[in-house]
Short mmCIF file of N, CA, C and O in Angstrom, two decimals:
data_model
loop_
_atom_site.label_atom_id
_atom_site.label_comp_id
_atom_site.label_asym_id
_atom_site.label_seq_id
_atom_site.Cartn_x
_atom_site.Cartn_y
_atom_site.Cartn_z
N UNK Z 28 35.44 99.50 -40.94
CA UNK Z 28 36.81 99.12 -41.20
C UNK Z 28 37.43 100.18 -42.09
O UNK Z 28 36.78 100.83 -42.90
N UNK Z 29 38.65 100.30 -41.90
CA UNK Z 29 39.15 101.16 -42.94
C UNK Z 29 40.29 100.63 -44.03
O UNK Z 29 40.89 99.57 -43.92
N UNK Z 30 40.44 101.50 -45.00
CA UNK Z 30 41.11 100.65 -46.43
C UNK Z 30 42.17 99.91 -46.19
O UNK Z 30 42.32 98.82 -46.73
N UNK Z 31 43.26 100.55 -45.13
CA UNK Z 31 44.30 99.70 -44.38
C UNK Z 31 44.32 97.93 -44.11
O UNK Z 31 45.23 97.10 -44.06
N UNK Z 32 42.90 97.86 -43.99
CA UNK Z 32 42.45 96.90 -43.22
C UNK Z 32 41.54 95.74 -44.50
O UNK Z 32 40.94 94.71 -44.20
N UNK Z 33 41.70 96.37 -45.99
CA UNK Z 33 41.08 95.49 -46.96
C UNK Z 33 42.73 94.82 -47.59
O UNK Z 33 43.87 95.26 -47.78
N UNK Z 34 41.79 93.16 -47.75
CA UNK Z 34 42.92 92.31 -47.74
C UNK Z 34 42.86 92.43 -49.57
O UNK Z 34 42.26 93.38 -50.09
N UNK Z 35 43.42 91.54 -50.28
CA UNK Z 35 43.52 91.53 -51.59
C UNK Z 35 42.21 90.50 -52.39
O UNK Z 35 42.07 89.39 -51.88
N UNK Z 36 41.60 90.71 -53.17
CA UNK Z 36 40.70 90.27 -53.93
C UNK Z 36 39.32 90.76 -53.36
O UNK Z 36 38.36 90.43 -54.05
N UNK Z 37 39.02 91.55 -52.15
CA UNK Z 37 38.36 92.17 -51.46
C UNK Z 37 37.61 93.26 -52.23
O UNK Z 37 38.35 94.13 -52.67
N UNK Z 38 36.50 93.38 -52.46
CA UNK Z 38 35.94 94.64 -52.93
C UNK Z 38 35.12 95.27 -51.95
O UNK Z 38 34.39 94.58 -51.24
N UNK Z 39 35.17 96.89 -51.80
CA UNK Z 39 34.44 97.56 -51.02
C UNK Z 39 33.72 98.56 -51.36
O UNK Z 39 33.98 99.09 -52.45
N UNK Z 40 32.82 98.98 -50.69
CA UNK Z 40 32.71 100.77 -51.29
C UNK Z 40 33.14 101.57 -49.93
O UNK Z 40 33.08 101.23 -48.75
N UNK Z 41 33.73 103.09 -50.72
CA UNK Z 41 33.77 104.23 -49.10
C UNK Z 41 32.88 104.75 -48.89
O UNK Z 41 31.85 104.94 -49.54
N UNK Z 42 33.28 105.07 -47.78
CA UNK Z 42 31.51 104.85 -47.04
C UNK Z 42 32.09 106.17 -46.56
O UNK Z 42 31.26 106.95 -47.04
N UNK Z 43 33.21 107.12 -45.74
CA UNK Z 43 33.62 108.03 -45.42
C UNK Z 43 34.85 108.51 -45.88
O UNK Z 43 35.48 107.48 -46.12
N UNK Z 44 35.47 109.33 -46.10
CA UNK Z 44 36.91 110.21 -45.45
C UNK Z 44 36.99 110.90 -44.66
O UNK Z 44 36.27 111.90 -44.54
N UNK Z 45 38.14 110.47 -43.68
CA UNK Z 45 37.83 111.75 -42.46
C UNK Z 45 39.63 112.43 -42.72
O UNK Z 45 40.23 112.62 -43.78
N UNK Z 46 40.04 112.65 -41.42
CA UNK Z 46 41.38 113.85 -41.57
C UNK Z 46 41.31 114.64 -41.50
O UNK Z 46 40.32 115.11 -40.94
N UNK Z 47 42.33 115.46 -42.02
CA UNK Z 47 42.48 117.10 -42.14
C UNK Z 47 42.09 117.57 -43.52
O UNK Z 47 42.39 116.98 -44.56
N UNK Z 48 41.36 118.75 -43.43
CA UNK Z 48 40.77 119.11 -44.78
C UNK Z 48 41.84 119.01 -45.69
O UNK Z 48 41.51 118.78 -46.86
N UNK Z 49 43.42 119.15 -45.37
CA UNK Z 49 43.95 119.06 -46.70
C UNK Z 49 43.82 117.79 -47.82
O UNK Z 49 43.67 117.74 -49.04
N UNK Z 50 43.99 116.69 -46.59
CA UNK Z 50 44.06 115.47 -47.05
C UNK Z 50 43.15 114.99 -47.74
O UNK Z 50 43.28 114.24 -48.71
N UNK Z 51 41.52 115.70 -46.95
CA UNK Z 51 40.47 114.94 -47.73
C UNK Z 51 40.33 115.95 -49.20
O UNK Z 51 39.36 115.69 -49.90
N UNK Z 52 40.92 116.67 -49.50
CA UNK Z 52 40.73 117.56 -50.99
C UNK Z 52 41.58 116.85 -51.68
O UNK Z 52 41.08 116.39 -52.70
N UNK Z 53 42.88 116.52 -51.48
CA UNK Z 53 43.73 115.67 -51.95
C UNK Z 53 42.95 114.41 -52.49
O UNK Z 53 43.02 114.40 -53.72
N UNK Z 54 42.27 113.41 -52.02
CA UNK Z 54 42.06 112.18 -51.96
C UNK Z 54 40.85 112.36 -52.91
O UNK Z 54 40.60 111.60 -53.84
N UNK Z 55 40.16 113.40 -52.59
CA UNK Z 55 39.19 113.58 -53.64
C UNK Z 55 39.44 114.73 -55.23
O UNK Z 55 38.62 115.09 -56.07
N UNK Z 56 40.88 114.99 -55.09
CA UNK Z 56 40.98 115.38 -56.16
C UNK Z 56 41.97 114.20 -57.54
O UNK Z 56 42.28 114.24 -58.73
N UNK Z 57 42.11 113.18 -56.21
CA UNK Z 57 42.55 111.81 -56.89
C UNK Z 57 41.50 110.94 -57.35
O UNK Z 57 41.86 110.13 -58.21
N UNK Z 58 40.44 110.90 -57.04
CA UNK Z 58 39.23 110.43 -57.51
C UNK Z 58 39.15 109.10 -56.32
O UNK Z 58 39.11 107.89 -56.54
N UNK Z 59 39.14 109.73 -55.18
CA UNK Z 59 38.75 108.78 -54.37
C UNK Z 59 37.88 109.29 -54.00
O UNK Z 59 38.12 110.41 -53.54
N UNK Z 60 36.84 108.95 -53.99
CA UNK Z 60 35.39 109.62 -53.92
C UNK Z 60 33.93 108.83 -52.57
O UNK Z 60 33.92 107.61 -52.45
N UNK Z 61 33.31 109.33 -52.06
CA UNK Z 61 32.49 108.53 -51.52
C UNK Z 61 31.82 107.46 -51.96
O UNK Z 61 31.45 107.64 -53.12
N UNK Z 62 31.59 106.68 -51.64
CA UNK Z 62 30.74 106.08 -52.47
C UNK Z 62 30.92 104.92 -53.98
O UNK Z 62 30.01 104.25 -54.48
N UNK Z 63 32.49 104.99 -54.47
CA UNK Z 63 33.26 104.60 -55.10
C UNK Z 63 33.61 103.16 -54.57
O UNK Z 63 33.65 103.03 -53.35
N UNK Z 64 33.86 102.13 -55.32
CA UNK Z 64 34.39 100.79 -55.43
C UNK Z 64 35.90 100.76 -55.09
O UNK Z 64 36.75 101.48 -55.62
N UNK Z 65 36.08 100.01 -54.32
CA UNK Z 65 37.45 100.00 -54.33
C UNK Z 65 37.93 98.64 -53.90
O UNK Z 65 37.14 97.93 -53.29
N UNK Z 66 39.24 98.16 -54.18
CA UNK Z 66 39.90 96.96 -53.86
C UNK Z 66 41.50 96.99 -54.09
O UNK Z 66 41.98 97.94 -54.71
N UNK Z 67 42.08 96.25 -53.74
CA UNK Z 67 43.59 96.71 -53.34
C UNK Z 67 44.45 95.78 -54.65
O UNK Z 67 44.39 94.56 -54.80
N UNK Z 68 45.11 96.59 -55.35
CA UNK Z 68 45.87 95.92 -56.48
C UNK Z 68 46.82 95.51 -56.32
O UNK Z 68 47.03 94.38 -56.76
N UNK Z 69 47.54 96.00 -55.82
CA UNK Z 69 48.65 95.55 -56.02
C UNK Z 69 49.57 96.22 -53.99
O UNK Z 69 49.16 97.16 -53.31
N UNK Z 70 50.59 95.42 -53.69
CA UNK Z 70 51.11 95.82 -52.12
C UNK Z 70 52.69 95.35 -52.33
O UNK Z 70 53.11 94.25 -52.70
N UNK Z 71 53.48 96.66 -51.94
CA UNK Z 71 54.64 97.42 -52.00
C UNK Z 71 55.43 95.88 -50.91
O UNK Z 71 54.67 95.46 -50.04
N UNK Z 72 56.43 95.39 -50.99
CA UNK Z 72 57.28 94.23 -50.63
C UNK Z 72 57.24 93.93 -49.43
O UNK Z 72 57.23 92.78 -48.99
N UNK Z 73 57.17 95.66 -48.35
CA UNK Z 73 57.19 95.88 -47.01
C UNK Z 73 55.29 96.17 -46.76
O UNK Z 73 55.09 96.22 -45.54
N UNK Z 74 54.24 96.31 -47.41
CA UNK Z 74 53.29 96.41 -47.40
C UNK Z 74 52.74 97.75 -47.21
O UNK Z 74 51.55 98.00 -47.01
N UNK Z 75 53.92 98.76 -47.32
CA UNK Z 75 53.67 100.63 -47.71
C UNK Z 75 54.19 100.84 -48.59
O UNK Z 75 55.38 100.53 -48.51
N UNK Z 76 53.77 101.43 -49.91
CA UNK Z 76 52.63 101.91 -49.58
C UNK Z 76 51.83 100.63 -50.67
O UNK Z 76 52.44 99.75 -51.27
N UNK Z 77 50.36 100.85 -50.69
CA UNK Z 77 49.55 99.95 -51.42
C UNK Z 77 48.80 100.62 -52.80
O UNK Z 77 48.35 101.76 -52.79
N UNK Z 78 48.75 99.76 -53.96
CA UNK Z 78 47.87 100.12 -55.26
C UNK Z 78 46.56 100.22 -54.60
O UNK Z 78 46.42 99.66 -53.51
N UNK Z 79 45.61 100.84 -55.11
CA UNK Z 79 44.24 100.54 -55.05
C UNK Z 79 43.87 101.08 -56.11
O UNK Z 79 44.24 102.09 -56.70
N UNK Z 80 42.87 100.07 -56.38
CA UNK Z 80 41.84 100.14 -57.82
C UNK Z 80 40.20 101.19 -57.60
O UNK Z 80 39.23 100.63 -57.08
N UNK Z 81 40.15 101.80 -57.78
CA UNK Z 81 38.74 103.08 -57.37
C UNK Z 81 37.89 103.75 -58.65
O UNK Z 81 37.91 104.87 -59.18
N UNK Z 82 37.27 102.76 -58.85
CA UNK Z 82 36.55 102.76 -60.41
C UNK Z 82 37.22 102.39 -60.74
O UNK Z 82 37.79 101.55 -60.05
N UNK Z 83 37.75 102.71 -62.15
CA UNK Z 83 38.64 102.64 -63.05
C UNK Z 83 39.91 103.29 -63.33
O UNK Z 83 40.45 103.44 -64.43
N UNK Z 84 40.22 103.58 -62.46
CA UNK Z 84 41.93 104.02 -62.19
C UNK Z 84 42.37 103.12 -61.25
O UNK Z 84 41.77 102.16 -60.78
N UNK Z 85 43.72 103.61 -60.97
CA UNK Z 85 44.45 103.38 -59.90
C UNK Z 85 45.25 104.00 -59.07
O UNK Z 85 46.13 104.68 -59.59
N UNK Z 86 45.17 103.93 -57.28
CA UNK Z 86 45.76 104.97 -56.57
C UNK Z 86 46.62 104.48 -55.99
O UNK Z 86 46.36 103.37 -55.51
N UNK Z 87 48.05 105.06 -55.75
CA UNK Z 87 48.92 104.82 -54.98
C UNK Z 87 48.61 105.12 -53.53
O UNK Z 87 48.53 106.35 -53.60
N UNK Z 88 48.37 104.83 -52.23
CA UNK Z 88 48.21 105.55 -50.99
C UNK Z 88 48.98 104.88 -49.83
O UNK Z 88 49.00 103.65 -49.80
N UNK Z 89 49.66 105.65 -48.81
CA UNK Z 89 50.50 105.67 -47.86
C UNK Z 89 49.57 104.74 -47.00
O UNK Z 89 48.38 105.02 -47.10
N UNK Z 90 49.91 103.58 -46.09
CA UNK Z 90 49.13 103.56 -44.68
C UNK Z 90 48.50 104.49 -43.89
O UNK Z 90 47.34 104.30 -43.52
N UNK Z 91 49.15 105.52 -43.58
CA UNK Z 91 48.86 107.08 -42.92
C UNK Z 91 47.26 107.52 -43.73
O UNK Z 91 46.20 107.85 -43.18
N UNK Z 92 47.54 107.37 -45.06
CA UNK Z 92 46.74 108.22 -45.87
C UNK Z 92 45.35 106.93 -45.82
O UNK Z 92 44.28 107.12 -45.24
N UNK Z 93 45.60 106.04 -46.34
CA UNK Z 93 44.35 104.63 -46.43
C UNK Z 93 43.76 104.85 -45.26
O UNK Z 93 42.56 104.90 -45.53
N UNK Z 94 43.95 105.08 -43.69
CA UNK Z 94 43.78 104.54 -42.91
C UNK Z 94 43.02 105.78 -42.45
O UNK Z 94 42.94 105.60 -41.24
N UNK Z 95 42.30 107.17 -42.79
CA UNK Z 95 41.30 107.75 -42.94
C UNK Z 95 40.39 107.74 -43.92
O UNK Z 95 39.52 108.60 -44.04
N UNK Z 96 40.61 106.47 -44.91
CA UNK Z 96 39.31 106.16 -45.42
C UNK Z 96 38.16 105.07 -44.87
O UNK Z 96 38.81 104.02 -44.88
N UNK Z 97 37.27 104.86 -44.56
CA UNK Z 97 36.37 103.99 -43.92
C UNK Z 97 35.81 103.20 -45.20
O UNK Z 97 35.44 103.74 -46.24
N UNK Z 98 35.80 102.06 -45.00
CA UNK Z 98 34.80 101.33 -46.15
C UNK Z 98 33.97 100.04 -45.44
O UNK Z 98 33.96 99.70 -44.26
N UNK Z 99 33.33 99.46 -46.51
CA UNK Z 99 31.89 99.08 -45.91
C UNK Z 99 31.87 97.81 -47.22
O UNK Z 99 31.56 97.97 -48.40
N UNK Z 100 32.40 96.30 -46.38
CA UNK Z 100 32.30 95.53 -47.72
C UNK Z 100 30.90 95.24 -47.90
O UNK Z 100 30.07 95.64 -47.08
N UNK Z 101 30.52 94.41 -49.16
CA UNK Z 101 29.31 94.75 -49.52
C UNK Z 101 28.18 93.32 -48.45
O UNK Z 101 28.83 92.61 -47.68
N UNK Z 102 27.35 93.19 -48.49
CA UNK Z 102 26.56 92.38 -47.55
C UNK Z 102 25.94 91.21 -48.55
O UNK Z 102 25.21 90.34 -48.09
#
């Protein structure tokens, strides 16, 4: 599934980033990282763009942009 697709109170980890190399340097120079926790904080009135919580920060990200991250809720 990808982050697009995590509802609210949901926790996950990423499991991938895919895209264009720009994007994935971007995402990882935001500290969205493999392997990282994530869950959705807070969602924009129209539902673009969305908060997400990734450790201990927080990321703003586009639909476009969420929707090349893959995550993997936990089992």
């Amino acid at each position: 599934m990808t982050l697009i697709e995590l509802k609210a109170r949901q926790q996950a980890k990423i499991k991938a980033i895919a895209g264009p190399e720009t994007l994935r340097q971007r995402l990882v120079a935001l500290g969205v990282l493999t392997g990282s926790q994530v869950s959705v904080a807070a969602t924009s009135l129209l539902g673009n763009p969305r908060i997400y919580c990734i450790g201990k920060q927080q990321v703003c990200l586009r639909s476009a942009e969420a929707g090349h991250i893959e995550v993997e809720l936990p089992s």
